[in-house]
Each structure stands twice: as C-alpha cells, then as structure tokens.
Tab-separated table of N, CA and C and ligand atoms in Angstrom:
chain	number	residue	atom	x	y	z
A	132	MET	N	-4.278	-17.274	6.986
A	132	MET	CA	-3.992	-17.791	5.735
A	132	MET	C	-3.183	-16.899	4.944
A	133	ILE	N	-2.055	-17.218	4.491
A	133	ILE	CA	-1.281	-16.276	3.579
A	133	ILE	C	-1.933	-16.466	2.068
A	134	ARG	N	-2.364	-15.238	1.594
A	134	ARG	CA	-3.002	-15.137	0.314
A	134	ARG	C	-1.899	-14.678	-0.751
A	135	GLU	N	-2.356	-14.850	-1.920
A	135	GLU	CA	-1.388	-14.545	-3.074
A	135	GLU	C	-1.419	-13.050	-3.329
A	136	ILE	N	-0.255	-12.619	-3.540
A	136	ILE	CA	-0.264	-11.033	-3.813
A	136	ILE	C	-0.021	-10.916	-5.389
A	137	ILE	N	-0.942	-10.052	-6.002
A	137	ILE	CA	-1.044	-9.861	-7.390
A	137	ILE	C	-0.039	-8.786	-7.710
A	138	THR	N	0.698	-8.902	-8.808
A	138	THR	CA	1.833	-7.945	-9.105
A	138	THR	C	1.616	-7.372	-10.412
A	139	TYR	N	2.029	-6.094	-10.643
A	139	TYR	CA	2.304	-5.473	-11.920
A	139	TYR	C	2.691	-6.471	-13.029
A	140	PRO	N	2.138	-6.329	-14.132
A	140	PRO	CA	1.076	-5.500	-14.703
A	140	PRO	C	-0.409	-5.967	-14.609
A	141	ASP	N	-0.776	-6.841	-13.504
A	141	ASP	CA	-2.055	-7.233	-13.337
A	141	ASP	C	-3.134	-6.175	-13.327
A	142	LYS	N	-3.894	-6.210	-14.233
A	142	LYS	CA	-5.036	-4.953	-14.526
A	142	LYS	C	-5.874	-4.895	-13.219
A	143	ARG	N	-6.025	-5.890	-12.481
A	143	ARG	CA	-6.864	-5.843	-11.139
A	143	ARG	C	-6.337	-4.690	-10.333
A	144	LEU	N	-5.023	-4.444	-10.273
A	144	LEU	CA	-4.410	-3.478	-9.498
A	144	LEU	C	-4.901	-2.144	-9.721
A	145	HIS	N	-5.578	-1.854	-11.022
A	145	HIS	CA	-6.114	-0.589	-11.374
A	145	HIS	C	-7.529	-0.482	-11.077
A	146	GLN	N	-8.056	-1.385	-10.514
A	146	GLN	CA	-9.559	-1.296	-10.041
A	146	GLN	C	-9.730	-0.158	-9.064
A	147	ASN	N	-10.949	0.313	-8.911
A	147	ASN	CA	-11.292	1.230	-7.853
A	147	ASN	C	-11.967	0.384	-6.835
A	148	SER	N	-11.410	0.355	-5.527
A	148	SER	CA	-11.958	-0.410	-4.472
A	148	SER	C	-13.298	0.156	-3.952
A	149	LYS	N	-14.159	-0.655	-3.438
A	149	LYS	CA	-15.438	-0.220	-2.922
A	149	LYS	C	-15.359	0.016	-1.424
A	150	ASP	N	-16.247	0.831	-0.947
A	150	ASP	CA	-16.301	1.215	0.426
A	150	ASP	C	-16.752	-0.236	1.129
A	151	VAL	N	-16.114	-0.390	2.360
A	151	VAL	CA	-16.537	-1.550	3.254
A	151	VAL	C	-17.874	-1.189	3.804
A	152	GLU	N	-18.852	-1.936	3.890
A	152	GLU	CA	-20.126	-1.741	4.376
A	152	GLU	C	-20.510	-2.664	5.554
A	153	LYS	N	-19.922	-3.901	5.396
A	153	LYS	CA	-20.296	-4.824	6.608
A	153	LYS	C	-19.108	-5.028	7.301
A	154	PHE	N	-19.026	-4.781	8.611
A	154	PHE	CA	-17.867	-4.986	9.520
A	154	PHE	C	-18.066	-6.253	10.167
A	155	ASP	N	-18.045	-7.439	9.474
A	155	ASP	CA	-18.329	-8.596	9.977
A	155	ASP	C	-17.291	-9.535	9.949
A	156	GLU	N	-17.402	-10.898	10.098
A	156	GLU	CA	-16.288	-11.862	10.416
A	156	GLU	C	-15.575	-12.077	9.013
A	157	GLU	N	-16.266	-11.872	7.859
A	157	GLU	CA	-15.474	-11.988	6.543
A	157	GLU	C	-14.459	-10.791	6.515
A	158	LEU	N	-14.825	-9.766	6.938
A	158	LEU	CA	-13.873	-8.600	6.879
A	158	LEU	C	-12.702	-8.855	7.786
A	159	HIS	N	-12.972	-9.400	8.979
A	159	HIS	CA	-12.083	-9.689	10.062
A	159	HIS	C	-10.927	-10.766	9.535
A	160	THR	N	-11.541	-11.734	8.860
A	160	THR	CA	-10.682	-12.781	8.257
A	160	THR	C	-9.855	-12.232	7.208
A	161	LEU	N	-10.437	-11.153	6.304
A	161	LEU	CA	-9.518	-10.689	5.252
A	161	LEU	C	-8.361	-9.893	5.899
A	162	LEU	N	-8.711	-9.180	6.919
A	162	LEU	CA	-7.776	-8.224	7.680
A	162	LEU	C	-6.641	-9.207	8.289
A	163	ASP	N	-7.017	-10.334	8.816
A	163	ASP	CA	-6.066	-11.216	9.553
A	163	ASP	C	-5.203	-11.904	8.428
A	164	ASP	N	-5.895	-12.249	7.384
A	164	ASP	CA	-4.978	-12.860	6.199
A	164	ASP	C	-4.168	-11.866	5.664
A	165	MET	N	-4.478	-10.661	5.527
A	165	MET	CA	-3.595	-9.618	4.924
A	165	MET	C	-2.356	-9.468	5.991
A	166	TYR	N	-2.719	-9.308	7.278
A	166	TYR	CA	-1.608	-9.191	8.200
A	166	TYR	C	-0.584	-10.346	8.041
A	167	GLU	N	-1.096	-11.629	7.931
A	167	GLU	CA	-0.226	-12.734	7.709
A	167	GLU	C	0.637	-12.624	6.512
A	168	THR	N	-0.015	-12.258	5.442
A	168	THR	CA	0.589	-12.057	4.154
A	168	THR	C	1.590	-11.008	4.009
A	169	MET	N	1.326	-9.882	4.733
A	169	MET	CA	2.209	-8.811	4.763
A	169	MET	C	3.321	-9.145	5.571
A	170	MET	N	3.334	-9.978	6.567
A	170	MET	CA	4.402	-10.249	7.576
A	170	MET	C	5.303	-11.447	6.745
A	171	ALA	N	4.625	-12.239	6.037
A	171	ALA	CA	5.233	-13.275	5.358
A	171	ALA	C	6.306	-12.748	4.274
A	172	LYS	N	5.651	-11.573	3.652
A	172	LYS	CA	6.492	-11.039	2.424
A	172	LYS	C	7.323	-9.976	2.846
A	173	ASN	N	7.403	-9.653	4.228
A	173	ASN	CA	8.194	-8.458	4.731
A	173	ASN	C	7.865	-7.134	4.160
A	174	GLY	N	6.502	-6.928	4.297
A	174	GLY	CA	5.939	-5.587	3.863
A	174	GLY	C	5.685	-4.743	5.197
A	175	ILE	N	5.558	-3.414	4.851
A	175	ILE	CA	5.198	-2.654	6.042
A	175	ILE	C	3.721	-2.088	5.698
A	176	GLY	N	3.130	-2.300	4.742
A	176	GLY	CA	1.920	-1.798	4.198
A	176	GLY	C	1.269	-2.750	3.252
A	177	LEU	N	-0.051	-2.917	3.281
A	177	LEU	CA	-0.719	-3.784	2.158
A	177	LEU	C	-2.181	-3.281	2.085
A	178	ALA	N	-2.650	-3.305	0.973
A	178	ALA	CA	-3.942	-2.833	0.578
A	178	ALA	C	-4.844	-4.046	0.237
A	179	ALA	N	-5.967	-4.138	0.456
A	179	ALA	CA	-6.910	-5.415	0.055
A	179	ALA	C	-6.727	-5.765	-1.308
A	180	ILE	N	-6.575	-4.753	-2.245
A	180	ILE	CA	-6.650	-5.046	-3.678
A	180	ILE	C	-5.365	-5.904	-4.075
A	181	GLN	N	-4.296	-5.696	-3.254
A	181	GLN	CA	-3.111	-6.457	-3.470
A	181	GLN	C	-3.269	-8.113	-3.335
A	182	VAL	N	-4.362	-8.381	-2.531
A	182	VAL	CA	-4.671	-9.843	-2.372
A	182	VAL	C	-6.054	-10.071	-3.180
A	183	ALA	N	-6.189	-9.217	-4.276
A	183	ALA	CA	-7.242	-9.205	-5.174
A	183	ALA	C	-8.700	-9.008	-4.560
A	184	VAL	N	-8.842	-8.331	-3.571
A	184	VAL	CA	-10.007	-8.044	-2.902
A	184	VAL	C	-10.332	-6.543	-3.053
A	185	PRO	N	-11.238	-6.193	-3.977
A	185	PRO	CA	-11.430	-4.740	-4.156
A	185	PRO	C	-12.211	-3.913	-3.064
A	186	LEU	N	-11.820	-3.983	-1.877
A	186	LEU	CA	-12.375	-3.329	-0.828
A	186	LEU	C	-11.530	-2.261	-0.244
A	187	ARG	N	-12.161	-1.027	0.346
A	187	ARG	CA	-11.283	-0.073	0.795
A	187	ARG	C	-10.820	-0.343	2.234
A	188	ALA	N	-9.809	-1.344	2.291
A	188	ALA	CA	-9.139	-1.754	3.546
A	188	ALA	C	-7.667	-1.893	3.296
A	189	LEU	N	-6.949	-1.384	4.309
A	189	LEU	CA	-5.462	-1.382	4.177
A	189	LEU	C	-4.755	-1.614	5.631
A	190	LEU	N	-3.643	-2.035	5.530
A	190	LEU	CA	-2.920	-2.253	6.777
A	190	LEU	C	-1.464	-1.480	6.645
A	191	ILE	N	-1.012	-0.867	7.960
A	191	ILE	CA	0.337	-0.391	7.951
A	191	ILE	C	0.923	-0.927	9.244
A	192	LEU	N	2.091	-1.212	9.187
A	192	LEU	CA	2.867	-1.791	10.317
A	192	LEU	C	4.361	-1.297	10.229
A	193	LEU	N	4.619	-0.143	10.665
A	193	LEU	CA	5.952	0.471	10.595
A	193	LEU	C	6.900	-0.146	11.657
A	194	PRO	N	8.191	-0.475	11.343
A	194	PRO	CA	9.059	-0.881	12.423
A	194	PRO	C	9.310	0.137	13.459
A	195	ASP	N	9.461	-0.400	14.618
A	195	ASP	CA	9.667	0.656	15.884
A	195	ASP	C	11.356	1.052	15.916
A	196	GLU	N	11.703	1.753	16.820
A	196	GLU	CA	13.051	2.251	16.918
A	196	GLU	C	14.173	1.066	17.043
A	197	ASN	N	13.580	-0.086	17.449
A	197	ASN	CA	14.511	-1.267	17.437
A	197	ASN	C	14.373	-1.920	15.989
A	198	ASP	N	13.682	-1.387	15.216
A	198	ASP	CA	13.454	-1.990	13.812
A	198	ASP	C	12.687	-3.311	13.967
A	199	GLU	N	11.803	-3.392	14.923
A	199	GLU	CA	10.808	-4.521	15.108
A	199	GLU	C	9.466	-4.047	14.761
A	200	GLN	N	8.690	-5.081	14.042
A	200	GLN	CA	7.481	-4.763	13.644
A	200	GLN	C	6.465	-5.504	14.661
A	201	LYS	N	5.938	-4.819	15.640
A	201	LYS	CA	5.139	-5.286	16.753
A	201	LYS	C	3.718	-5.201	16.386
A	202	LYS	N	3.026	-6.364	16.644
A	202	LYS	CA	1.620	-6.395	16.196
A	202	LYS	C	0.712	-5.234	16.922
A	203	GLU	N	1.106	-4.835	18.055
A	203	GLU	CA	0.457	-3.859	18.914
A	203	GLU	C	0.498	-2.550	18.124
A	204	ASN	N	1.421	-2.431	17.141
A	204	ASN	CA	1.557	-1.193	16.398
A	204	ASN	C	0.784	-1.162	14.975
A	205	LEU	N	0.117	-2.393	14.745
A	205	LEU	CA	-0.591	-2.422	13.434
A	205	LEU	C	-1.742	-1.459	13.467
A	206	ILE	N	-1.736	-0.891	12.281
A	206	ILE	CA	-3.016	0.110	12.055
A	206	ILE	C	-3.926	-0.586	10.919
A	207	GLU	N	-5.090	-0.725	11.306
A	207	GLU	CA	-5.979	-1.328	10.310
A	207	GLU	C	-6.928	-0.168	9.897
A	208	VAL	N	-7.008	0.051	8.585
A	208	VAL	CA	-7.623	1.149	8.196
A	208	VAL	C	-8.728	0.795	7.152
A	209	ILE	N	-9.907	1.334	7.397
A	209	ILE	CA	-11.178	1.065	6.529
A	209	ILE	C	-11.691	2.250	6.048
A	210	ASN	N	-11.953	2.339	4.785
A	210	ASN	CA	-12.740	3.602	4.226
A	210	ASN	C	-11.980	4.900	4.571
A	211	PRO	N	-10.696	5.038	4.369
A	211	PRO	CA	-10.017	6.306	4.760
A	211	PRO	C	-10.406	7.429	3.832
A	212	LYS	N	-10.211	8.578	4.518
A	212	LYS	CA	-10.303	9.845	3.702
A	212	LYS	C	-9.247	10.910	4.259
A	213	ILE	N	-8.550	11.432	3.258
A	213	ILE	CA	-7.653	12.509	3.700
A	213	ILE	C	-8.295	13.816	3.780
A	214	ILE	N	-8.342	14.450	5.060
A	214	ILE	CA	-9.233	15.517	5.169
A	214	ILE	C	-8.252	16.916	5.190
A	215	ASP	N	-6.977	16.702	5.269
A	215	ASP	CA	-6.081	17.893	5.273
A	215	ASP	C	-4.625	17.386	4.956
A	216	LYS	N	-3.847	18.161	4.230
A	216	LYS	CA	-2.433	17.705	4.068
A	216	LYS	C	-1.549	19.004	3.794
A	217	ARG	N	-0.363	18.846	4.090
A	217	ARG	CA	0.485	20.033	4.108
A	217	ARG	C	1.860	19.364	3.843
A	218	GLY	N	2.806	20.278	3.095
A	218	GLY	CA	4.182	20.146	3.066
A	218	GLY	C	4.396	19.047	1.955
A	219	SER	N	5.808	18.854	1.764
A	219	SER	CA	6.090	17.702	0.797
A	219	SER	C	7.399	17.029	1.325
A	220	ILE	N	7.356	15.762	0.949
A	220	ILE	CA	8.392	14.879	1.243
A	220	ILE	C	8.646	13.964	0.038
A	221	VAL	N	10.054	13.681	0.000
A	221	VAL	CA	10.365	12.572	-1.165
A	221	VAL	C	10.948	11.453	-0.340
A	222	TYR	N	10.462	10.442	-0.708
A	222	TYR	CA	10.712	8.995	-0.010
A	222	TYR	C	11.097	7.947	-1.095
A	223	GLN	N	11.929	7.244	-0.858
A	223	GLN	CA	12.218	6.024	-1.792
A	223	GLN	C	11.277	4.846	-1.495
A	224	GLU	N	10.134	4.674	-2.442
A	224	GLU	CA	9.174	3.637	-2.062
A	224	GLU	C	9.449	2.410	-2.747
A	225	GLY	N	8.810	1.421	-2.027
A	225	GLY	CA	8.725	0.135	-2.763
A	225	GLY	C	7.217	-0.491	-2.805
A	226	CYS	N	6.835	-1.555	-3.230
A	226	CYS	CA	5.708	-2.086	-3.180
A	226	CYS	C	5.732	-3.605	-3.385
A	227	LEU	N	4.977	-4.285	-2.572
A	227	LEU	CA	4.856	-5.720	-2.756
A	227	LEU	C	4.293	-6.220	-4.086
A	228	SER	N	3.534	-5.336	-4.671
A	228	SER	CA	2.981	-5.572	-6.028
A	228	SER	C	3.841	-5.078	-7.095
A	229	VAL	N	5.056	-4.522	-6.819
A	229	VAL	CA	6.026	-4.243	-7.865
A	229	VAL	C	7.415	-4.438	-7.352
A	230	PRO	N	7.730	-5.979	-7.230
A	230	PRO	CA	8.813	-6.342	-6.446
A	230	PRO	C	10.082	-5.974	-6.877
A	231	GLU	N	10.936	-5.747	-6.073
A	231	GLU	CA	12.343	-5.441	-6.291
A	231	GLU	C	12.600	-4.231	-7.131
A	232	TYR	N	11.670	-3.244	-7.009
A	232	TYR	CA	11.977	-1.884	-7.650
A	232	TYR	C	11.641	-0.780	-6.581
A	233	TYR	N	12.448	0.108	-6.556
A	233	TYR	CA	12.312	1.117	-5.411
A	233	TYR	C	12.706	2.591	-6.064
A	234	ASP	N	11.949	3.489	-5.831
A	234	ASP	CA	12.302	4.724	-6.423
A	234	ASP	C	11.618	5.964	-5.757
A	235	ASP	N	12.098	7.066	-5.938
A	235	ASP	CA	11.603	8.331	-5.147
A	235	ASP	C	10.280	8.781	-5.554
A	236	VAL	N	9.349	9.049	-4.739
A	236	VAL	CA	8.133	9.610	-4.988
A	236	VAL	C	8.015	10.839	-4.008
A	237	LYS	N	7.299	11.774	-4.471
A	237	LYS	CA	7.014	13.052	-3.764
A	237	LYS	C	5.611	13.043	-3.345
A	238	ARG	N	5.346	13.279	-1.953
A	238	ARG	CA	4.093	13.205	-1.410
A	238	ARG	C	3.982	14.358	-0.342
A	239	ALA	N	2.645	14.481	0.193
A	239	ALA	CA	2.435	15.369	1.357
A	239	ALA	C	3.250	14.967	2.599
A	240	GLU	N	3.932	15.806	3.356
A	240	GLU	CA	4.571	15.499	4.538
A	240	GLU	C	3.838	15.221	5.695
A	241	TRP	N	2.640	15.962	5.800
A	241	TRP	CA	1.713	15.792	6.858
A	241	TRP	C	0.268	15.590	6.416
A	242	ILE	N	-0.402	14.637	6.995
A	242	ILE	CA	-1.905	14.529	6.470
A	242	ILE	C	-2.831	14.252	7.779
A	243	ALA	N	-4.014	14.649	7.740
A	243	ALA	CA	-5.053	14.353	8.524
A	243	ALA	C	-5.826	13.384	7.961
A	244	VAL	N	-6.195	12.169	8.634
A	244	VAL	CA	-7.193	11.137	7.915
A	244	VAL	C	-8.184	10.907	8.864
A	245	GLU	N	-9.266	10.365	8.240
A	245	GLU	CA	-10.460	9.889	8.983
A	245	GLU	C	-10.640	8.559	8.353
A	246	TYR	N	-10.859	7.514	9.241
A	246	TYR	CA	-11.032	6.096	8.812
A	246	TYR	C	-11.877	5.463	9.836
A	247	GLN	N	-12.304	4.171	9.464
A	247	GLN	CA	-12.857	3.331	10.534
A	247	GLN	C	-11.972	2.117	10.825
A	248	ASP	N	-12.214	1.668	11.931
A	248	ASP	CA	-11.475	0.434	12.419
A	248	ASP	C	-12.269	-0.772	12.047
A	249	ARG	N	-11.679	-2.052	12.453
A	249	ARG	CA	-12.437	-3.185	12.031
A	249	ARG	C	-13.856	-3.391	12.592
A	250	ASP	N	-14.205	-2.592	13.581
A	250	ASP	CA	-15.563	-2.708	14.162
A	250	ASP	C	-16.427	-1.527	13.701
A	251	GLY	N	-15.869	-0.733	12.848
A	251	GLY	CA	-16.726	0.389	12.256
A	251	GLY	C	-16.637	1.607	12.999
A	252	ASN	N	-15.803	1.774	14.093
A	252	ASN	CA	-15.668	3.071	14.875
A	252	ASN	C	-14.760	3.947	14.125
A	253	THR	N	-15.293	5.159	14.185
A	253	THR	CA	-14.547	6.340	13.411
A	253	THR	C	-13.350	6.835	14.144
A	254	ILE	N	-12.165	6.872	13.362
A	254	ILE	CA	-11.014	7.383	13.829
A	254	ILE	C	-10.420	8.582	13.194
A	255	LYS	N	-9.922	9.465	13.775
A	255	LYS	CA	-9.216	10.608	13.187
A	255	LYS	C	-7.706	10.554	13.712
A	256	LYS	N	-6.921	10.795	12.726
A	256	LYS	CA	-5.423	10.641	13.008
A	256	LYS	C	-4.601	11.569	12.189
A	257	GLU	N	-3.599	12.222	12.869
A	257	GLU	CA	-2.750	13.172	12.081
A	257	GLU	C	-1.469	12.241	12.013
A	258	CYS	N	-0.725	12.291	10.821
A	258	CYS	CA	0.427	11.606	10.476
A	258	CYS	C	1.443	12.330	9.829
A	259	ASP	N	2.686	12.179	10.207
A	259	ASP	CA	3.714	12.853	9.227
A	259	ASP	C	4.908	11.878	8.986
A	260	GLY	N	5.828	12.205	8.180
A	260	GLY	CA	6.989	11.451	7.804
A	260	GLY	C	6.578	10.015	7.111
A	261	LEU	N	7.312	9.136	7.495
A	261	LEU	CA	6.970	7.716	6.900
A	261	LEU	C	5.734	7.309	7.061
A	262	LEU	N	4.935	7.583	8.272
A	262	LEU	CA	3.628	7.047	8.260
A	262	LEU	C	2.593	7.816	7.347
A	263	ALA	N	3.024	9.095	7.016
A	263	ALA	CA	2.111	9.885	6.142
A	263	ALA	C	2.477	9.351	4.676
A	264	VAL	N	3.730	9.099	4.524
A	264	VAL	CA	3.926	8.384	3.090
A	264	VAL	C	3.243	7.056	2.961
A	265	ALA	N	3.366	6.192	4.050
A	265	ALA	CA	2.654	4.855	4.037
A	265	ALA	C	1.132	5.010	3.852
A	266	PHE	N	0.415	5.966	4.286
A	266	PHE	CA	-0.977	6.198	4.258
A	266	PHE	C	-1.294	6.430	2.804
A	267	GLN	N	-0.530	7.448	2.172
A	267	GLN	CA	-0.817	7.856	0.925
A	267	GLN	C	-0.500	6.819	-0.078
A	268	HIS	N	0.545	6.040	0.037
A	268	HIS	CA	0.997	4.955	-0.881
A	268	HIS	C	-0.269	3.923	-0.782
A	269	GLU	N	-0.622	3.549	0.233
A	269	GLU	CA	-1.640	2.426	0.467
A	269	GLU	C	-2.978	3.012	-0.039
A	270	MET	N	-3.356	4.263	0.290
A	270	MET	CA	-4.633	4.870	-0.107
A	270	MET	C	-4.733	4.986	-1.760
A	271	ASP	N	-3.431	5.180	-2.348
A	271	ASP	CA	-3.448	5.140	-3.685
A	271	ASP	C	-4.008	3.766	-4.379
A	272	HIS	N	-3.587	2.639	-3.650
A	272	HIS	CA	-4.114	1.424	-4.218
A	272	HIS	C	-5.500	1.417	-4.227
A	273	LEU	N	-6.144	1.993	-3.310
A	273	LEU	CA	-7.654	1.969	-3.215
A	273	LEU	C	-8.378	2.526	-4.451
A	274	ASP	N	-7.567	3.623	-5.081
A	274	ASP	CA	-8.065	4.227	-6.226
A	274	ASP	C	-7.455	3.631	-7.481
A	275	GLY	N	-6.693	2.526	-7.485
A	275	GLY	CA	-6.095	1.898	-8.541
A	275	GLY	C	-4.825	2.343	-9.006
A	276	HIS	N	-4.136	3.050	-8.192
A	276	HIS	CA	-2.883	3.617	-8.497
A	276	HIS	C	-1.579	2.867	-7.940
A	277	LEU	N	-0.594	2.822	-8.661
A	277	LEU	CA	0.643	2.250	-8.129
A	277	LEU	C	1.830	3.485	-8.083
A	278	PHE	N	2.658	3.130	-7.111
A	278	PHE	CA	3.704	4.352	-6.948
A	278	PHE	C	4.390	4.613	-8.212
A	279	ILE	N	4.518	3.736	-9.115
A	279	ILE	CA	5.327	3.913	-10.266
A	279	ILE	C	4.628	4.827	-11.217
A	280	GLU	N	3.328	5.093	-11.011
A	280	GLU	CA	2.530	6.247	-11.824
A	280	GLU	C	2.849	7.574	-11.233
A	281	ARG	N	3.471	7.686	-9.989
A	281	ARG	CA	3.850	8.866	-9.292
A	281	ARG	C	5.169	9.389	-9.645
A	282	LEU	N	5.859	8.511	-10.429
A	282	LEU	CA	7.378	8.891	-10.681
A	282	LEU	C	7.570	9.859	-11.691
A	283	SER	N	8.672	10.719	-11.781
A	283	SER	CA	8.927	11.490	-12.839
A	283	SER	C	8.984	10.801	-14.149
A	284	TYR	N	8.733	11.511	-15.265
A	284	TYR	CA	8.668	10.990	-16.462
A	284	TYR	C	9.917	10.041	-16.857
A	285	LEU	N	11.132	10.632	-16.656
A	285	LEU	CA	12.287	9.916	-16.839
A	285	LEU	C	12.393	8.693	-16.045
A	286	ARG	N	11.964	8.793	-14.685
A	286	ARG	CA	12.142	7.567	-13.890
A	286	ARG	C	11.006	6.499	-14.261
A	287	ARG	N	10.027	6.919	-14.729
A	287	ARG	CA	8.955	6.031	-15.181
A	287	ARG	C	9.605	5.109	-16.453
A	288	LYS	N	10.298	5.917	-17.305
A	288	LYS	CA	10.860	5.196	-18.433
A	288	LYS	C	11.930	4.195	-17.927
A	289	LYS	N	12.620	4.703	-16.924
A	289	LYS	CA	13.667	3.770	-16.447
A	289	LYS	C	12.973	2.508	-15.807
A	290	PHE	N	11.873	2.682	-15.048
A	290	PHE	CA	11.242	1.416	-14.629
A	290	PHE	C	10.828	0.576	-15.700
A	291	GLU	N	10.196	1.076	-16.779
A	291	GLU	CA	9.718	0.213	-17.951
A	291	GLU	C	10.700	-0.526	-18.373
A	292	LYS	N	11.737	0.169	-18.712
A	292	LYS	CA	13.073	-0.374	-19.326
A	292	LYS	C	13.613	-1.681	-18.468
A	293	GLU	N	13.695	-1.279	-17.122
A	293	GLU	CA	14.177	-2.309	-16.341
A	293	GLU	C	13.104	-3.390	-16.222
A	294	TRP	N	11.819	-3.204	-16.164
A	294	TRP	CA	10.873	-4.384	-16.099
A	294	TRP	C	11.048	-5.052	-17.411
A	295	LYS	N	11.156	-4.525	-18.473
A	295	LYS	CA	11.282	-5.251	-19.720
A	295	LYS	C	12.449	-6.276	-19.920
A	296	LYS	N	13.564	-5.653	-19.361
A	296	LYS	CA	14.732	-6.274	-19.313
A	296	LYS	C	14.749	-7.592	-18.263
A	297	ARG	N	13.934	-7.517	-17.176
A	297	ARG	CA	13.719	-8.713	-16.324
A	297	ARG	C	12.764	-9.688	-17.018
A	298	GLN	N	11.816	-9.271	-17.782
A	298	GLN	CA	10.917	-10.138	-18.391
A	298	GLN	C	11.638	-10.904	-19.413
A	299	ARG	N	12.738	-10.352	-20.077
A	299	ARG	CA	13.364	-10.941	-21.032
A	299	ARG	C	14.464	-12.066	-20.447
A	300	ALA	N	15.014	-11.646	-19.326
A	300	ALA	CA	15.957	-12.453	-18.549
A	300	ALA	C	15.033	-13.832	-17.983
A	301	LYS	N	13.885	-13.618	-17.623
A	301	LYS	CA	13.030	-14.632	-17.134
A	301	LYS	C	12.871	-15.719	-18.164
A	302	LYS	N	12.450	-15.195	-19.521
A	302	LYS	CA	12.056	-16.141	-20.520
A	302	LYS	C	13.174	-16.990	-20.922
A	303	LYS	N	14.402	-16.706	-20.593
A	303	LYS	CA	15.612	-17.476	-21.122
A	303	LYS	C	15.634	-18.851	-20.337
B	675	LIG	C1	4.379	0.815	1.007
B	675	LIG	O1	5.484	-1.150	0.812
B	675	LIG	C2	5.422	1.835	1.520
B	675	LIG	O2	9.996	-4.807	-3.731
B	675	LIG	C3	4.620	-0.538	1.522
B	675	LIG	O3	10.952	-7.187	-2.820
B	675	LIG	C4	6.429	2.120	0.754
B	675	LIG	O4	5.686	-2.942	2.309
B	675	LIG	C5	5.071	2.433	2.632
B	675	LIG	C6	8.549	-5.027	-0.316
B	675	LIG	C7	7.309	3.138	1.084
B	675	LIG	C8	6.098	3.497	3.126
B	675	LIG	C9	7.153	3.667	2.428
B	675	LIG	C10	8.867	-4.550	-1.597
B	675	LIG	C11	9.095	-6.120	0.165
B	675	LIG	C12	7.633	-4.192	0.633
B	675	LIG	C13	9.697	-5.222	-2.379
B	675	LIG	C14	6.129	-2.366	1.231
B	675	LIG	C15	10.241	-6.440	-1.980
B	675	LIG	C16	9.996	-6.948	-0.567
B	675	LIG	C17	7.031	-2.989	0.391
B	676	LIG	CO1	2.082	-0.884	-2.660
C-alpha cells in the first residue's frame, strides 16, 4: 500500500524516532509499504517518519550502473548507528519531504554503520560516496533533521525565500 509522504513544514518531521523493538509482521508491512511509496515517488531513500511513523527504520535503493533500481539492491535499515566516519563530500541532495528543492550538503565521505535487518539480525557495513551520503541523510530523519538544516546560512535563506514564493504562487 502506498502511504502519504509528509512534507516540510510538517512538525512531525522533527520528531525523534524510537528504536524498533518488535521485528514482527507490522514492521514488515511498514517496510513493504515504504518500499512501494518510495518507488511510486521516484525516491532513492525513505525514512519511516516520512510516512508519519516515528520508528528508527529506513530504506535505501540506489540505481545501478544501468540507472535501474533493482529490488535485490534494496537496503532495509533498522536502528542504525554510525560507528566511524572519515573525510568529507559535498553532494546535491533532495528529499521527498522537501519536494523540488535540491542543494549542496557536506557530509562524511566514508562511514561504518551497524544496524539490524527486518528480522533483527545485526549487520555491519562500510559505505562511501553516494551510499554514505544516503545513509547520513536518512539517519538525520531519525533524529528529526532535514537536509535543509545542514545548508550554509545563505543557502538556507535562499531555500526559505523560494519556499515562501511557492506558497504565494499556490494561493493565487
Ligand atoms: C535522500 O532522496 C538522498 O524533490 C533520498 O521532486 C538524497 O529520494 C540520498 C525526490 C541525496 C542520497 C543523496 C526528491 C523525488 C527524491 C524530489 C530522494 C522530487 C522527487 C529524493
Ligand atoms: Co529525506
């Protein structure tokens, strides 16, 4: 089932999500619905809070070398923790909860993460490049942060100006 994605400035996006404790059917349904929703909206990553569920669960599905998003490459991430990080990378990010706005964010270029899969098994993974960016972007959602909070002061002002302009355009 495709769920509704909540968007800026919805306050629920700033909630702190809770650890997943039960690896049950309800969690599996949530993950399946998140996958359907992410694919329907052309996303490459989605956190549970974006469908208004405040649990520490997220998905990442990067396109492969042929620019295809294959389900076998889907990463389901529960209760993640960054255990190490190095370097820095600037990437032009977007977010399904901040539609049609993209801007540069600086993050660690390499991270080591520990998380659980849908059955509660612990997984350790090292990521770099776009995958590292995606993990950090999605993990920010779990702590109630959006990428626009990571922009430089001037770019944040630019975002706000553009957002207000769009609101005005909508009302007409
Ligand atoms: C997070 O972002 C991310 O504005 C996932 O109109 C961002 O899936 C990971 C999207 C950058 C790695 C690098 C955004 C789709 C999707 C939009 C997304 C839109 C349609 C964003
Ligand atoms: Co996002």
